[in-house]
Amino acid sequence: MAQDFTTFANQTPLENTPPRSGSLEQSREPEHSFTRQLKSKPSVRARLRQALAGKINAMDKSELQRSINSRVLPQIPEHAWDCTVAIVAGRDQSVFQFGTGTLFAIADHFFVVTAAHVIKDAVKHSCSLGISSGRSKFIPVVNDWTVTSAGQYGSIDDPLDVAIYHLPQDSVERLDGKTFLRVDDIEFDDQPDTAVYTLFGYPAIWASTSTDTNTSVQLKPLQFTTYRFDGVTDGLGNYQDELHILLSGSSHDITDPDGQPVNYTKLNGDAAQFPRDLGGISGCSVWRIGDLQTSIEDWAVEKSRIVGVETSVYPSRNAIKASRWVAVSTLIHEAYPELRPAMNLWRQR
């Protein structure tokens, strides 16, 4: 599928924006690993009991979920965080969390992938952008972004909502400890209804804003494991099954690694609405980590792969939308003709 795309010129590079540059403090605390209560529906509960191969007998709900989580968590790819970056925005004297990106490479070309609306909103509000690095500093975005355009696939909006940034070599060298995904990390196949997914992103409500040279942008990550949305999709604006993956998300069905229900709260402890208040994770990667039809212990046999980019939520349906990764690969194919020979080799595999 060919795509129309638009190039957005970057604002003044964030690092060069008066009066200062900025710094980041990132955390990967395990208590921010949330899992949907996969036991919440009879059909899912039955699949999980089968997946656990009879290892769980008479247990209360929290013990059941803890046992499930203890088996699921080792299947989540730790290296997914190594290719995940926070996208921060700068305006006036403030630097704040704005979106999430994924590092991806083809041949000797290196990209940051995110949601197009993150870039469009930054341009709309005259914000400069930067990405987190392996150090405590952010890397300024100095070149243009390429984003998908509106009016495609029968939609007046942008149904794909993905963007790419071609990283200069000096920026690549500053990404200490970071990893770039390759084609072997991507899955383009149709997704079964029983697939299990994990999202990796940085919610804005868990981030602090830097307003002077003495403060840093503090980030806390969200690692959220869930499964396919199985509700009614009629009336979901800008959703097309062939372009998107719809995931289930509900504040009533979230547990921590110990199987205990958790409340989604803001940084100051005030109540937040899930998934409505997930702003900041836009553009994050969505990984397929397993299948409910397979024993959880066997999920590692098939490598976890990235399948999409988180682009939207539907709060009234408790649903999270991701654009399929084919939108990213096609955008790169259209915008960078020199990479087409390498990309055509993928399609011949």
Short mmCIF file of C-alpha atoms in Angstrom, two decimals:
data_model
loop_
_atom_site.label_atom_id
_atom_site.label_comp_id
_atom_site.label_asym_id
_atom_site.label_seq_id
_atom_site.Cartn_x
_atom_site.Cartn_y
_atom_site.Cartn_z
CA MET A 1 0.00 0.00 0.00
CA ALA A 2 1.46 3.31 -1.06
CA GLN A 3 1.25 6.22 1.32
CA ASP A 4 1.12 9.96 1.07
CA PHE A 5 3.42 11.67 3.51
CA THR A 6 4.31 15.13 4.71
CA THR A 7 7.63 16.54 5.89
CA PHE A 8 7.46 18.75 8.96
CA ALA A 9 10.32 21.15 9.54
CA ASN A 10 11.63 21.05 13.09
CA GLN A 11 11.49 24.12 15.29
CA THR A 12 14.64 25.58 16.85
CA PRO A 13 16.62 22.58 18.17
CA LEU A 14 15.71 21.99 21.81
CA GLU A 15 19.29 21.91 23.01
CA ASN A 16 19.86 25.34 21.48
CA THR A 17 16.69 26.89 22.86
CA PRO A 18 17.43 29.64 25.41
CA PRO A 19 18.03 29.74 28.24
CA ARG A 20 19.39 26.20 28.62
CA SER A 21 19.54 22.62 27.55
CA GLY A 22 17.99 20.03 29.82
CA SER A 23 18.46 16.74 31.57
CA LEU A 24 16.47 13.60 32.17
CA GLU A 25 16.10 11.23 35.07
CA GLN A 26 14.63 7.92 33.99
CA SER A 27 13.32 5.10 36.15
CA ARG A 28 12.42 1.51 35.30
CA GLU A 29 10.83 0.57 38.59
CA PRO A 30 9.12 -2.85 38.50
CA GLU A 31 5.99 -1.62 40.27
CA HIS A 32 4.99 0.09 37.04
CA SER A 33 4.59 -3.25 35.28
CA PHE A 34 0.83 -3.70 34.95
CA THR A 35 -1.04 -6.71 33.61
CA ARG A 36 -4.67 -7.05 32.63
CA GLN A 37 -6.60 -9.44 34.84
CA LEU A 38 -6.71 -12.09 32.16
CA LYS A 39 -9.02 -14.09 34.43
CA SER A 40 -11.78 -11.50 34.14
CA LYS A 41 -13.77 -13.31 31.45
CA PRO A 42 -14.73 -17.01 31.50
CA SER A 43 -13.33 -17.75 28.03
CA VAL A 44 -10.00 -16.12 28.86
CA ARG A 45 -9.87 -17.76 32.28
CA ALA A 46 -10.38 -21.16 30.69
CA ARG A 47 -7.54 -20.56 28.23
CA LEU A 48 -5.24 -19.47 31.03
CA ARG A 49 -6.01 -22.53 33.12
CA GLN A 50 -5.16 -24.63 30.08
CA ALA A 51 -1.97 -22.61 29.53
CA LEU A 52 -0.94 -23.25 33.13
CA ALA A 53 -1.32 -26.97 32.43
CA GLY A 54 -3.17 -27.77 35.64
CA LYS A 55 -0.59 -26.19 37.93
CA ILE A 56 -3.23 -24.05 39.62
CA ASN A 57 -5.96 -25.68 41.64
CA ALA A 58 -7.94 -24.02 44.42
CA MET A 59 -6.61 -20.46 44.65
CA ASP A 60 -8.20 -17.15 45.40
CA LYS A 61 -8.31 -14.54 42.68
CA SER A 62 -5.16 -12.64 43.66
CA GLU A 63 -3.15 -15.85 44.00
CA LEU A 64 -4.36 -16.98 40.59
CA GLN A 65 -3.39 -13.68 39.01
CA ARG A 66 -0.02 -13.62 40.82
CA SER A 67 0.74 -17.09 39.50
CA ILE A 68 -0.24 -15.99 36.01
CA ASN A 69 1.83 -12.81 36.23
CA SER A 70 4.88 -14.67 37.54
CA ARG A 71 4.80 -16.81 34.41
CA VAL A 72 3.98 -13.99 31.99
CA LEU A 73 6.59 -11.45 33.17
CA PRO A 74 9.62 -13.56 32.14
CA GLN A 75 8.18 -13.70 28.61
CA ILE A 76 8.20 -9.90 28.26
CA PRO A 77 11.30 -8.86 26.27
CA GLU A 78 13.55 -6.75 28.49
CA HIS A 79 15.37 -5.41 25.45
CA ALA A 80 12.17 -3.63 24.42
CA TRP A 81 13.15 -0.85 26.84
CA ASP A 82 16.57 -0.63 25.20
CA CYS A 83 14.94 0.48 21.94
CA THR A 84 12.39 2.78 23.63
CA VAL A 85 12.97 6.52 23.98
CA ALA A 86 11.01 9.33 25.56
CA ILE A 87 10.20 12.28 23.32
CA VAL A 88 10.35 15.55 25.25
CA ALA A 89 9.14 18.96 24.14
CA GLY A 90 10.52 22.39 24.90
CA ARG A 91 8.69 25.70 24.90
CA ASP A 92 9.73 28.96 26.53
CA GLN A 93 11.68 27.83 29.60
CA SER A 94 9.96 24.47 30.12
CA VAL A 95 10.88 20.95 29.02
CA PHE A 96 8.24 18.23 29.46
CA GLN A 97 7.32 14.68 28.45
CA PHE A 98 5.43 14.64 25.14
CA GLY A 99 5.52 11.21 23.49
CA THR A 100 7.31 7.88 23.16
CA GLY A 101 9.42 6.56 20.30
CA THR A 102 11.03 3.34 19.11
CA LEU A 103 14.50 3.01 17.59
CA PHE A 104 14.53 1.16 14.26
CA ALA A 105 17.24 0.65 11.64
CA ILE A 106 17.40 -0.49 8.03
CA ALA A 107 20.88 -1.08 6.62
CA ASP A 108 22.88 1.97 7.76
CA HIS A 109 19.84 4.24 8.20
CA PHE A 110 18.66 4.84 11.77
CA PHE A 111 15.19 6.10 12.71
CA VAL A 112 12.99 7.11 15.60
CA VAL A 113 9.41 5.91 15.06
CA THR A 114 6.46 7.53 16.83
CA ALA A 115 2.88 8.69 16.29
CA ALA A 116 2.36 11.42 13.71
CA HIS A 117 0.05 13.39 16.00
CA VAL A 118 2.93 13.81 18.47
CA ILE A 119 4.88 15.69 15.80
CA LYS A 120 1.88 17.60 14.47
CA ASP A 121 0.95 18.75 17.98
CA ALA A 122 4.52 19.90 18.60
CA VAL A 123 4.46 21.96 15.42
CA LYS A 124 1.02 23.34 16.27
CA HIS A 125 2.23 24.55 19.67
CA SER A 126 5.65 25.72 18.42
CA CYS A 127 7.52 23.20 20.54
CA SER A 128 11.03 21.94 19.93
CA LEU A 129 11.67 18.23 20.41
CA GLY A 130 14.35 16.00 21.88
CA ILE A 131 14.72 12.30 22.61
CA SER A 132 16.09 10.58 25.68
CA SER A 133 19.48 8.91 25.41
CA GLY A 134 21.34 6.33 27.44
CA ARG A 135 22.76 9.20 29.44
CA SER A 136 20.94 11.77 31.57
CA LYS A 137 20.75 14.25 28.68
CA PHE A 138 18.32 14.46 25.81
CA ILE A 139 19.36 14.54 22.16
CA PRO A 140 17.97 17.49 20.18
CA VAL A 141 15.93 16.86 17.05
CA VAL A 142 17.67 18.95 14.40
CA ASN A 143 16.22 17.62 11.14
CA ASP A 144 12.74 17.16 9.71
CA TRP A 145 10.14 14.52 10.55
CA THR A 146 8.27 12.55 7.91
CA VAL A 147 4.66 11.84 8.86
CA THR A 148 1.68 10.13 7.28
CA SER A 149 -0.98 12.38 5.78
CA ALA A 150 -4.73 12.74 6.17
CA GLY A 151 -7.26 11.67 3.57
CA GLN A 152 -6.06 8.10 3.00
CA TYR A 153 -7.96 4.80 3.01
CA GLY A 154 -11.36 6.45 2.97
CA SER A 155 -10.71 8.62 6.02
CA ILE A 156 -10.72 12.42 6.22
CA ASP A 157 -8.22 12.17 9.08
CA ASP A 158 -4.85 10.41 9.14
CA PRO A 159 -5.80 6.76 9.73
CA LEU A 160 -2.18 5.57 9.99
CA ASP A 161 -0.79 8.26 12.31
CA VAL A 162 2.89 7.26 12.22
CA ALA A 163 6.03 9.37 11.90
CA ILE A 164 9.74 8.73 11.37
CA TYR A 165 12.83 10.79 12.12
CA HIS A 166 16.11 9.99 10.38
CA LEU A 167 18.81 10.24 13.03
CA PRO A 168 22.10 11.96 12.15
CA GLN A 169 25.17 9.85 12.84
CA ASP A 170 26.30 12.00 15.76
CA SER A 171 22.90 11.46 17.41
CA VAL A 172 23.19 7.70 16.91
CA GLU A 173 26.57 7.75 18.64
CA ARG A 174 25.05 9.53 21.65
CA LEU A 175 22.49 6.77 22.23
CA ASP A 176 24.68 4.92 24.71
CA GLY A 177 23.30 1.55 25.70
CA LYS A 178 20.39 1.81 23.28
CA THR A 179 19.46 -0.79 20.66
CA PHE A 180 17.93 -0.38 17.22
CA LEU A 181 15.33 -2.89 16.13
CA ARG A 182 15.85 -4.68 12.83
CA VAL A 183 13.44 -6.43 10.49
CA ASP A 184 13.86 -9.69 12.41
CA ASP A 185 12.22 -7.97 15.39
CA ILE A 186 9.08 -7.09 13.40
CA GLU A 187 5.96 -9.19 12.82
CA PHE A 188 3.68 -8.36 9.89
CA ASP A 189 1.39 -11.40 10.11
CA ASP A 190 -2.28 -11.21 10.98
CA GLN A 191 -2.79 -11.30 14.74
CA PRO A 192 -4.91 -14.05 16.31
CA ASP A 193 -7.71 -13.12 18.68
CA THR A 194 -5.87 -14.96 21.44
CA ALA A 195 -2.60 -12.99 21.16
CA VAL A 196 -1.12 -11.30 24.26
CA TYR A 197 0.65 -7.93 23.97
CA THR A 198 2.85 -5.59 26.00
CA LEU A 199 3.17 -1.80 25.57
CA PHE A 200 6.25 0.16 26.64
CA GLY A 201 5.84 3.92 27.11
CA TYR A 202 6.22 7.02 29.28
CA PRO A 203 2.92 8.53 30.53
CA ALA A 204 3.01 12.30 30.86
CA ILE A 205 1.11 12.14 34.15
CA TRP A 206 4.09 10.29 35.67
CA ALA A 207 6.63 12.84 34.46
CA SER A 208 7.79 16.07 36.06
CA THR A 209 8.47 19.23 34.06
CA SER A 210 11.83 20.98 34.08
CA THR A 211 11.42 24.75 34.43
CA ASP A 212 14.96 25.88 35.22
CA THR A 213 18.58 24.76 35.08
CA ASN A 214 18.36 23.14 38.51
CA THR A 215 15.58 20.68 37.71
CA SER A 216 15.39 17.64 35.45
CA VAL A 217 12.57 16.02 33.52
CA GLN A 218 11.82 12.94 35.62
CA LEU A 219 10.26 10.00 33.81
CA LYS A 220 8.63 6.79 35.00
CA PRO A 221 7.76 4.03 32.54
CA LEU A 222 4.59 2.07 31.98
CA GLN A 223 4.81 -1.58 30.98
CA PHE A 224 1.30 -2.79 30.28
CA THR A 225 0.38 -6.34 29.26
CA THR A 226 -3.03 -6.99 27.74
CA TYR A 227 -4.86 -8.85 24.97
CA ARG A 228 -7.09 -8.17 21.97
CA PHE A 229 -10.19 -6.04 22.44
CA ASP A 230 -13.25 -8.24 22.01
CA GLY A 231 -16.00 -5.66 22.34
CA VAL A 232 -18.13 -3.90 19.75
CA THR A 233 -16.11 -1.85 17.25
CA ASP A 234 -19.06 -0.18 15.52
CA GLY A 235 -18.81 3.59 15.81
CA LEU A 236 -15.10 3.70 16.65
CA GLY A 237 -13.91 6.72 14.70
CA ASN A 238 -10.88 6.28 12.47
CA TYR A 239 -10.57 2.57 13.22
CA GLN A 240 -10.01 0.06 10.42
CA ASP A 241 -9.26 -3.56 11.21
CA GLU A 242 -6.82 -3.98 8.31
CA LEU A 243 -4.79 -0.95 9.47
CA HIS A 244 -5.02 -1.24 13.25
CA ILE A 245 -4.80 -3.60 16.22
CA LEU A 246 -7.30 -2.89 18.98
CA LEU A 247 -6.24 -3.79 22.52
CA SER A 248 -8.24 -4.15 25.71
CA GLY A 249 -7.66 -1.67 28.53
CA SER A 250 -9.72 -1.06 31.67
CA SER A 251 -8.93 0.46 35.06
CA HIS A 252 -10.96 -2.34 36.65
CA ASP A 253 -8.75 -5.07 35.22
CA ILE A 254 -5.18 -3.97 36.02
CA THR A 255 -2.92 -5.83 38.43
CA ASP A 256 0.67 -5.46 39.64
CA PRO A 257 3.24 -8.30 39.47
CA ASP A 258 1.88 -9.69 42.77
CA GLY A 259 -1.59 -10.03 41.29
CA GLN A 260 -3.07 -7.20 43.34
CA PRO A 261 -5.44 -4.66 41.75
CA VAL A 262 -3.80 -1.29 41.22
CA ASN A 263 -5.15 2.21 40.88
CA TYR A 264 -3.83 4.31 38.02
CA THR A 265 -2.83 7.61 39.61
CA LYS A 266 -1.05 10.80 38.67
CA LEU A 267 2.41 11.69 39.92
CA ASN A 268 0.91 13.56 42.89
CA GLY A 269 -1.29 10.61 43.82
CA ASP A 270 -4.55 12.00 42.42
CA ALA A 271 -6.79 9.53 40.63
CA ALA A 272 -6.32 9.18 36.89
CA GLN A 273 -8.55 7.61 34.26
CA PHE A 274 -7.27 4.61 32.34
CA PRO A 275 -6.89 4.61 29.36
CA ARG A 276 -7.95 8.26 28.95
CA ASP A 277 -4.88 9.59 30.80
CA LEU A 278 -2.29 7.63 28.84
CA GLY A 279 -1.06 10.77 27.05
CA GLY A 280 2.69 10.59 26.62
CA ILE A 281 2.81 6.95 25.54
CA SER A 282 1.64 7.90 22.04
CA GLY A 283 4.04 6.37 19.56
CA CYS A 284 5.18 3.60 21.91
CA SER A 285 5.85 0.10 20.65
CA VAL A 286 3.35 -2.74 20.95
CA TRP A 287 4.87 -6.21 21.20
CA ARG A 288 3.21 -9.56 20.70
CA ILE A 289 4.60 -11.70 23.53
CA GLY A 290 2.46 -14.82 23.44
CA ASP A 291 -0.80 -16.59 22.68
CA LEU A 292 -3.46 -17.82 25.10
CA GLN A 293 -3.78 -21.01 23.06
CA THR A 294 -0.19 -21.92 23.95
CA SER A 295 1.27 -22.82 27.33
CA ILE A 296 2.77 -19.69 28.90
CA GLU A 297 6.06 -21.50 29.48
CA ASP A 298 6.23 -22.16 25.73
CA TRP A 299 5.81 -18.53 24.68
CA ALA A 300 9.59 -18.10 24.61
CA VAL A 301 9.83 -20.71 21.83
CA GLU A 302 8.54 -18.11 19.39
CA LYS A 303 10.42 -14.82 19.62
CA SER A 304 8.47 -11.80 20.87
CA ARG A 305 8.15 -9.22 18.11
CA ILE A 306 6.89 -5.69 17.66
CA VAL A 307 3.59 -5.50 15.79
CA GLY A 308 2.50 -1.87 15.99
CA VAL A 309 2.70 1.70 17.24
CA GLU A 310 0.24 2.99 19.85
CA THR A 311 -1.69 5.89 18.31
CA SER A 312 -4.99 6.40 20.13
CA VAL A 313 -7.38 5.35 22.90
CA TYR A 314 -11.16 4.99 23.06
CA PRO A 315 -12.02 5.73 26.72
CA SER A 316 -15.72 4.96 26.34
CA ARG A 317 -14.87 1.43 25.14
CA ASN A 318 -11.77 0.91 27.30
CA ALA A 319 -9.76 0.26 24.15
CA ILE A 320 -6.26 1.15 22.97
CA LYS A 321 -5.48 1.45 19.26
CA ALA A 322 -2.19 0.66 17.55
CA SER A 323 -1.31 1.21 13.91
CA ARG A 324 0.14 -1.94 12.39
CA TRP A 325 3.90 -1.80 11.73
CA VAL A 326 3.32 -2.17 8.00
CA ALA A 327 2.40 1.54 8.08
CA VAL A 328 5.93 2.31 9.31
CA SER A 329 7.70 0.12 6.77
CA THR A 330 5.60 1.51 3.93
CA LEU A 331 6.27 5.09 5.01
CA ILE A 332 10.01 4.41 4.97
CA HIS A 333 9.67 2.67 1.59
CA GLU A 334 7.92 5.72 0.12
CA ALA A 335 10.10 8.40 1.72
CA TYR A 336 13.51 6.74 1.27
CA PRO A 337 13.76 5.21 -2.23
CA GLU A 338 17.40 4.26 -1.64
CA LEU A 339 16.26 1.71 0.94
CA ARG A 340 13.79 -0.06 -1.35
CA PRO A 341 16.22 -2.75 -2.59
CA ALA A 342 16.94 -3.80 1.01
CA MET A 343 13.26 -3.70 1.92
CA ASN A 344 12.26 -5.70 -1.15
CA LEU A 345 14.54 -8.48 0.08
CA TRP A 346 12.37 -8.75 3.20
CA ARG A 347 9.28 -9.34 1.14
CA GLN A 348 10.97 -12.19 -0.72
CA ARG A 349 11.71 -14.12 2.48
#
